[in-house]
mmCIF file of C-alpha atoms and ligand atoms in Angstrom:
data_model
loop_
_atom_site.group_PDB
_atom_site.id
_atom_site.type_symbol
_atom_site.label_atom_id
_atom_site.label_comp_id
_atom_site.label_asym_id
_atom_site.label_seq_id
_atom_site.Cartn_x
_atom_site.Cartn_y
_atom_site.Cartn_z
ATOM 1 C CA MET A 1 36.579 8.415 1.388
ATOM 2 C CA ARG A 2 33.248 7.432 -0.185
ATOM 3 C CA LYS A 3 32.477 9.068 -3.489
ATOM 4 C CA LEU A 4 30.098 12.007 -3.522
ATOM 5 C CA ALA A 5 26.523 10.874 -4.224
ATOM 6 C CA LYS A 6 25.165 12.129 -7.503
ATOM 7 C CA ALA A 7 21.611 13.472 -7.787
ATOM 8 C CA VAL A 8 19.139 14.409 -10.476
ATOM 9 C CA VAL A 9 16.451 16.848 -9.320
ATOM 10 C CA LEU A 10 13.083 16.904 -11.102
ATOM 11 C CA ILE A 11 11.016 20.067 -10.858
ATOM 12 C CA SER A 12 7.924 21.707 -12.349
ATOM 13 C CA GLY A 13 7.810 25.076 -10.663
ATOM 14 C CA GLY A 14 9.425 27.555 -8.302
ATOM 15 C CA GLY A 15 12.130 25.248 -7.053
ATOM 16 C CA SER A 16 12.427 26.563 -3.509
ATOM 17 C CA ASN A 17 13.281 23.045 -2.361
ATOM 18 C CA LEU A 18 15.951 22.850 -5.067
ATOM 19 C CA GLN A 19 17.287 26.134 -3.682
ATOM 20 C CA ALA A 20 17.408 24.633 -0.185
ATOM 21 C CA PHE A 21 19.639 21.852 -1.518
ATOM 22 C CA ILE A 22 21.865 24.320 -3.351
ATOM 23 C CA ASP A 23 22.213 26.481 -0.234
ATOM 24 C CA GLN A 24 23.064 23.559 2.027
ATOM 25 C CA ILE A 25 25.633 22.237 -0.447
ATOM 26 C CA ASP A 26 27.194 25.718 -0.661
ATOM 27 C CA ALA A 27 27.319 25.910 3.143
ATOM 28 C CA ASN A 28 28.992 22.468 3.295
ATOM 29 C CA GLU A 29 26.043 21.125 5.252
ATOM 30 C CA LEU A 30 25.111 18.585 2.589
ATOM 31 C CA SER A 31 27.485 16.393 0.589
ATOM 32 C CA LEU A 32 25.757 15.939 -2.735
ATOM 33 C CA ASP A 33 26.528 16.567 -6.377
ATOM 34 C CA ILE A 34 23.443 17.810 -8.208
ATOM 35 C CA ALA A 35 24.492 16.670 -11.663
ATOM 36 C CA LEU A 36 21.314 17.651 -13.486
ATOM 37 C CA VAL A 37 17.997 19.450 -12.994
ATOM 38 C CA ILE A 38 15.141 18.500 -15.311
ATOM 39 C CA SER A 39 11.860 20.387 -15.590
ATOM 40 C CA ASN A 40 8.773 19.267 -17.472
ATOM 41 C CA VAL A 41 7.638 22.926 -17.567
ATOM 42 C CA PRO A 42 9.723 25.230 -19.795
ATOM 43 C CA SER A 43 8.914 28.358 -17.730
ATOM 44 C CA ALA A 44 9.706 26.837 -14.324
ATOM 45 C CA TYR A 45 11.578 29.365 -12.184
ATOM 46 C CA GLY A 46 13.613 26.535 -10.696
ATOM 47 C CA LEU A 47 15.499 26.328 -14.012
ATOM 48 C CA LYS A 48 16.847 29.828 -13.359
ATOM 49 C CA ARG A 49 17.937 28.780 -9.888
ATOM 50 C CA ALA A 50 19.852 25.851 -11.423
ATOM 51 C CA GLN A 51 21.498 28.062 -14.026
ATOM 52 C CA LYS A 52 22.490 30.609 -11.401
ATOM 53 C CA ALA A 53 24.105 27.858 -9.357
ATOM 54 C CA GLY A 54 25.977 26.558 -12.405
ATOM 55 C CA ILE A 55 24.037 23.289 -12.487
ATOM 56 C CA GLU A 56 23.273 21.672 -15.820
ATOM 57 C CA SER A 57 19.567 21.786 -16.586
ATOM 58 C CA SER A 58 17.170 20.725 -19.285
ATOM 59 C CA VAL A 59 13.494 20.753 -20.204
ATOM 60 C CA ILE A 60 11.466 17.737 -21.232
ATOM 61 C CA ASP A 61 8.026 19.133 -21.940
ATOM 62 C CA HIS A 62 5.420 16.459 -21.225
ATOM 63 C CA LYS A 63 3.045 18.162 -23.676
ATOM 64 C CA GLU A 64 5.243 17.014 -26.541
ATOM 65 C CA PHE A 65 4.661 13.350 -25.786
ATOM 66 C CA LYS A 66 1.738 11.216 -26.818
ATOM 67 C CA ASP A 67 1.395 9.404 -23.517
ATOM 68 C CA ARG A 68 2.815 9.018 -20.042
ATOM 69 C CA LEU A 69 5.126 6.148 -20.913
ATOM 70 C CA SER A 70 6.816 7.886 -23.827
ATOM 71 C CA PHE A 71 7.426 10.948 -21.621
ATOM 72 C CA ASP A 72 8.836 8.737 -18.873
ATOM 73 C CA ASN A 73 11.068 6.951 -21.367
ATOM 74 C CA ALA A 74 12.540 10.271 -22.496
ATOM 75 C CA LEU A 75 12.991 11.272 -18.858
ATOM 76 C CA LYS A 76 14.708 7.988 -18.096
ATOM 77 C CA ALA A 77 17.045 8.312 -21.105
ATOM 78 C CA GLN A 78 18.139 11.737 -19.907
ATOM 79 C CA ILE A 79 18.506 10.713 -16.259
ATOM 80 C CA ASP A 80 20.591 7.693 -17.227
ATOM 81 C CA THR A 81 23.165 9.907 -18.946
ATOM 82 C CA VAL A 82 24.372 10.919 -15.480
ATOM 83 C CA ASN A 83 23.711 7.580 -13.724
ATOM 84 C CA PRO A 84 22.579 9.172 -10.446
ATOM 85 C CA ASP A 85 22.526 7.613 -6.984
ATOM 86 C CA VAL A 86 19.354 9.479 -6.122
ATOM 87 C CA ILE A 87 16.454 11.055 -8.012
ATOM 88 C CA ILE A 88 14.860 13.894 -6.071
ATOM 89 C CA LEU A 89 11.310 14.954 -6.895
ATOM 90 C CA ALA A 90 11.090 18.571 -5.779
ATOM 91 C CA GLY A 91 7.684 19.888 -6.755
ATOM 92 C CA PHE A 92 7.573 17.634 -9.820
ATOM 93 C CA MET A 93 3.915 17.594 -10.815
ATOM 94 C CA ARG A 94 3.787 14.457 -12.936
ATOM 95 C CA ILE A 95 2.560 10.998 -12.045
ATOM 96 C CA LEU A 96 5.296 8.517 -12.915
ATOM 97 C CA THR A 97 4.582 5.170 -14.549
ATOM 98 C CA GLN A 98 5.247 1.900 -12.785
ATOM 99 C CA GLU A 99 7.863 1.133 -15.478
ATOM 100 C CA PHE A 100 9.786 4.282 -14.567
ATOM 101 C CA VAL A 101 9.531 3.790 -10.812
ATOM 102 C CA ASP A 102 10.569 0.144 -11.053
ATOM 103 C CA SER A 103 13.753 1.194 -12.872
ATOM 104 C CA TYR A 104 15.092 2.959 -9.769
ATOM 105 C CA PRO A 105 14.248 0.952 -6.637
ATOM 106 C CA LEU A 106 14.795 2.976 -3.438
ATOM 107 C CA LYS A 107 16.435 5.758 -5.419
ATOM 108 C CA ILE A 108 13.471 8.076 -6.033
ATOM 109 C CA VAL A 109 12.391 10.361 -3.196
ATOM 110 C CA ASN A 110 9.453 12.770 -3.069
ATOM 111 C CA ILE A 111 8.278 15.500 -0.739
ATOM 112 C CA HIS A 112 4.556 15.883 -0.216
ATOM 113 C CA PRO A 113 2.949 18.758 1.684
ATOM 114 C CA SER A 114 0.855 16.746 4.139
ATOM 115 C CA LEU A 115 1.250 14.294 6.949
ATOM 116 C CA LEU A 116 0.870 11.152 4.858
ATOM 117 C CA PRO A 117 -1.185 9.000 4.655
ATOM 118 C CA LYS A 118 -3.501 11.989 5.158
ATOM 119 C CA PHE A 119 -4.262 14.242 2.165
ATOM 120 C CA THR A 120 -2.630 12.659 -0.838
ATOM 121 C CA GLY A 121 -3.028 14.626 -4.086
ATOM 122 C CA THR A 122 -3.356 18.395 -4.435
ATOM 123 C CA ASN A 123 -4.680 21.347 -2.359
ATOM 124 C CA THR A 124 -3.474 19.735 0.825
ATOM 125 C CA HIS A 125 -3.293 22.960 2.830
ATOM 126 C CA SER A 126 -6.894 24.012 2.273
ATOM 127 C CA ARG A 127 -8.106 20.464 2.790
ATOM 128 C CA ALA A 128 -6.287 20.218 6.133
ATOM 129 C CA ILE A 129 -7.870 23.514 7.277
ATOM 130 C CA GLU A 130 -11.338 22.461 6.115
ATOM 131 C CA ALA A 131 -10.993 19.144 7.911
ATOM 132 C CA ARG A 132 -10.159 21.081 11.106
ATOM 133 C CA GLU A 133 -6.948 19.129 11.572
ATOM 134 C CA GLU A 134 -4.836 20.005 14.584
ATOM 135 C CA TRP A 135 -1.573 19.269 12.753
ATOM 136 C CA HIS A 136 -0.316 19.716 9.207
ATOM 137 C CA GLY A 137 3.117 19.374 7.647
ATOM 138 C CA ALA A 138 5.223 17.621 5.063
ATOM 139 C CA SER A 139 6.365 14.075 4.396
ATOM 140 C CA ILE A 140 9.478 12.868 2.620
ATOM 141 C CA HIS A 141 9.069 9.363 1.274
ATOM 142 C CA PHE A 142 10.471 6.814 -1.114
ATOM 143 C CA VAL A 143 8.459 6.710 -4.321
ATOM 144 C CA ILE A 144 6.438 3.656 -5.277
ATOM 145 C CA PRO A 145 4.025 3.452 -8.217
ATOM 146 C CA GLU A 146 1.048 4.434 -6.022
ATOM 147 C CA LEU A 147 0.709 8.239 -5.809
ATOM 148 C CA ASP A 148 1.953 9.920 -2.607
ATOM 149 C CA ALA A 149 2.616 6.596 -0.964
ATOM 150 C CA GLY A 150 5.771 4.668 -0.157
ATOM 151 C CA PRO A 151 7.882 4.295 2.979
ATOM 152 C CA VAL A 152 8.179 7.576 4.907
ATOM 153 C CA ILE A 153 11.709 8.763 5.658
ATOM 154 C CA LEU A 154 10.897 11.892 7.613
ATOM 155 C CA GLN A 155 7.889 14.025 8.545
ATOM 156 C CA GLY A 156 7.668 17.512 10.002
ATOM 157 C CA ARG A 157 4.535 18.921 11.549
ATOM 158 C CA LEU A 158 3.224 22.173 12.956
ATOM 159 C CA ARG A 159 -0.021 23.208 14.613
ATOM 160 C CA ILE A 160 -2.661 24.778 12.386
ATOM 161 C CA GLN A 161 -3.566 28.215 13.784
ATOM 162 C CA ASP A 162 -7.155 29.502 13.981
ATOM 163 C CA ASP A 163 -6.367 32.312 11.556
ATOM 164 C CA ASP A 164 -4.393 30.198 9.073
ATOM 165 C CA THR A 165 -5.259 30.534 5.404
ATOM 166 C CA PRO A 166 -4.098 27.945 2.836
ATOM 167 C CA GLU A 167 -1.400 30.447 1.832
ATOM 168 C CA SER A 168 -0.080 31.128 5.343
ATOM 169 C CA LEU A 169 -0.073 27.423 6.103
ATOM 170 C CA GLN A 170 1.737 26.651 2.854
ATOM 171 C CA GLN A 171 4.414 29.223 3.675
ATOM 172 C CA ARG A 172 5.075 27.737 7.088
ATOM 173 C CA VAL A 173 5.084 24.172 5.769
ATOM 174 C CA HIS A 174 7.609 25.266 3.139
ATOM 175 C CA LYS A 175 9.985 26.216 5.960
ATOM 176 C CA ILE A 176 9.728 22.676 7.286
ATOM 177 C CA GLU A 177 10.314 21.284 3.797
ATOM 178 C CA HIS A 178 13.471 23.323 3.273
ATOM 179 C CA LYS A 179 14.884 22.100 6.549
ATOM 180 C CA LEU A 180 13.943 18.441 6.376
ATOM 181 C CA TYR A 181 14.369 17.583 2.702
ATOM 182 C CA PRO A 182 18.150 18.154 2.624
ATOM 183 C CA THR A 183 18.457 16.212 5.891
ATOM 184 C CA ALA A 184 16.625 13.202 4.452
ATOM 185 C CA ILE A 185 18.591 13.296 1.201
ATOM 186 C CA GLY A 186 21.811 13.591 3.201
ATOM 187 C CA TRP A 187 20.920 10.363 5.010
ATOM 188 C CA LEU A 188 20.228 8.636 1.691
ATOM 189 C CA ALA A 189 23.393 10.007 0.087
ATOM 190 C CA ASP A 190 25.415 8.761 3.045
ATOM 191 C CA GLU A 191 23.832 5.304 2.646
ATOM 192 C CA ARG A 192 22.298 5.443 6.120
ATOM 193 C CA LEU A 193 18.776 4.402 5.075
ATOM 194 C CA SER A 194 17.290 0.970 4.577
ATOM 195 C CA VAL A 195 13.725 -0.280 4.241
ATOM 196 C CA VAL A 196 12.463 -3.320 6.128
ATOM 197 C CA ASN A 197 8.787 -4.336 5.969
ATOM 198 C CA ASP A 198 7.915 -0.966 4.406
ATOM 199 C CA ARG A 199 9.508 0.934 7.291
ATOM 200 C CA VAL A 200 12.491 3.176 6.796
ATOM 201 C CA LEU A 201 15.386 2.532 9.146
ATOM 202 C CA LEU A 202 18.143 5.046 9.884
ATOM 203 C CA ASP A 203 21.465 3.354 10.662
ATOM 204 C CA GLY A 204 19.546 0.064 10.934
ATOM 205 C CA GLU A 205 17.070 1.315 13.521
ATOM 206 C CA ILE A 206 13.654 2.942 13.689
ATOM 207 C CA SER A 207 14.489 6.607 14.060
ATOM 208 C CA VAL A 208 13.070 8.727 16.846
ATOM 209 C CA LYS A 209 13.633 11.651 14.511
ATOM 210 C CA GLN A 210 11.128 10.373 11.956
ATOM 211 C CA LEU A 211 8.386 12.774 13.070
ATOM 212 C CA GLN A 212 9.611 16.228 14.062
ATOM 213 C CA THR A 213 7.446 18.947 15.569
ATOM 214 C CA PHE A 214 8.076 22.578 14.641
ATOM 215 C CA ASP A 215 7.005 25.693 16.485
ATOM 216 C CA LEU A 216 6.410 27.901 13.447
HETATM 217 C C1 GRF B 301 6.273 21.750 -2.278
HETATM 218 O O1 GRF B 301 5.277 22.224 -1.445
HETATM 219 C C2 GRF B 301 6.312 20.245 -2.254
HETATM 220 O O2 GRF B 301 5.891 19.707 -1.038
HETATM 221 C C3 GRF B 301 5.352 19.869 -3.334
HETATM 222 O O3 GRF B 301 5.510 20.851 -4.319
HETATM 223 C C4 GRF B 301 5.989 22.055 -3.730
HETATM 224 C C5 GRF B 301 7.213 22.475 -4.479
HETATM 225 O O4 GRF B 301 7.677 23.738 -4.129
HETATM 226 N N1 GRF B 301 5.609 18.528 -3.799
HETATM 227 P P1 GRF B 301 9.029 24.295 -4.753
HETATM 228 O O5 GRF B 301 8.907 24.211 -6.268
HETATM 229 O O6 GRF B 301 10.163 23.454 -4.238
HETATM 230 O O7 GRF B 301 9.104 25.711 -4.293
#
């Protein structure tokens, strides 16, 4: 039997995606060992979720570092203590340096609340409504030095409703995130993903499941 993949999860806030991983692991729907949760925000609620689940956690406060690289070096030193197979960004609100990203090729995965390449950056829900988009959703992608870019593993979309507010849209997109993020990480943990010409392949093929539509 292959050894259980080891993960480090990086958070900055509520950690509902972290919770989705914890719940799926508990329900035996995801084979993953979350060895460590690191937050750059001391008050992040996700830290409580980690503690409650008995997962080791720590804080590396970016405000205590003089620049991005020294923060990333501290982050790297801590991550390397557990030598993870995968580094999961789950609402981690820091831009990572090229040096950091280059240290972990095809090991860092992010979730972004938009249908990339549309709406990189912040406030994606209100921007999608303002732009009168028909669809909105979330993208799970490998991390490259460019922000909110990198080969897409999986996307989930839903139709924007006429009466949607940024908050209602965010809530529904969160449901997609909680469903798809553990699926994508499960594929990575099971070594089913590869990247060829910037496209992610599942079991060596372009997956028909790469864009999923939700009726939410
Ligand atoms: C999610 O919407 C995710 O797409 C974005 O940050 C948010 C994190 O939410 N990157 P949570 O902390 O997992 O609840």
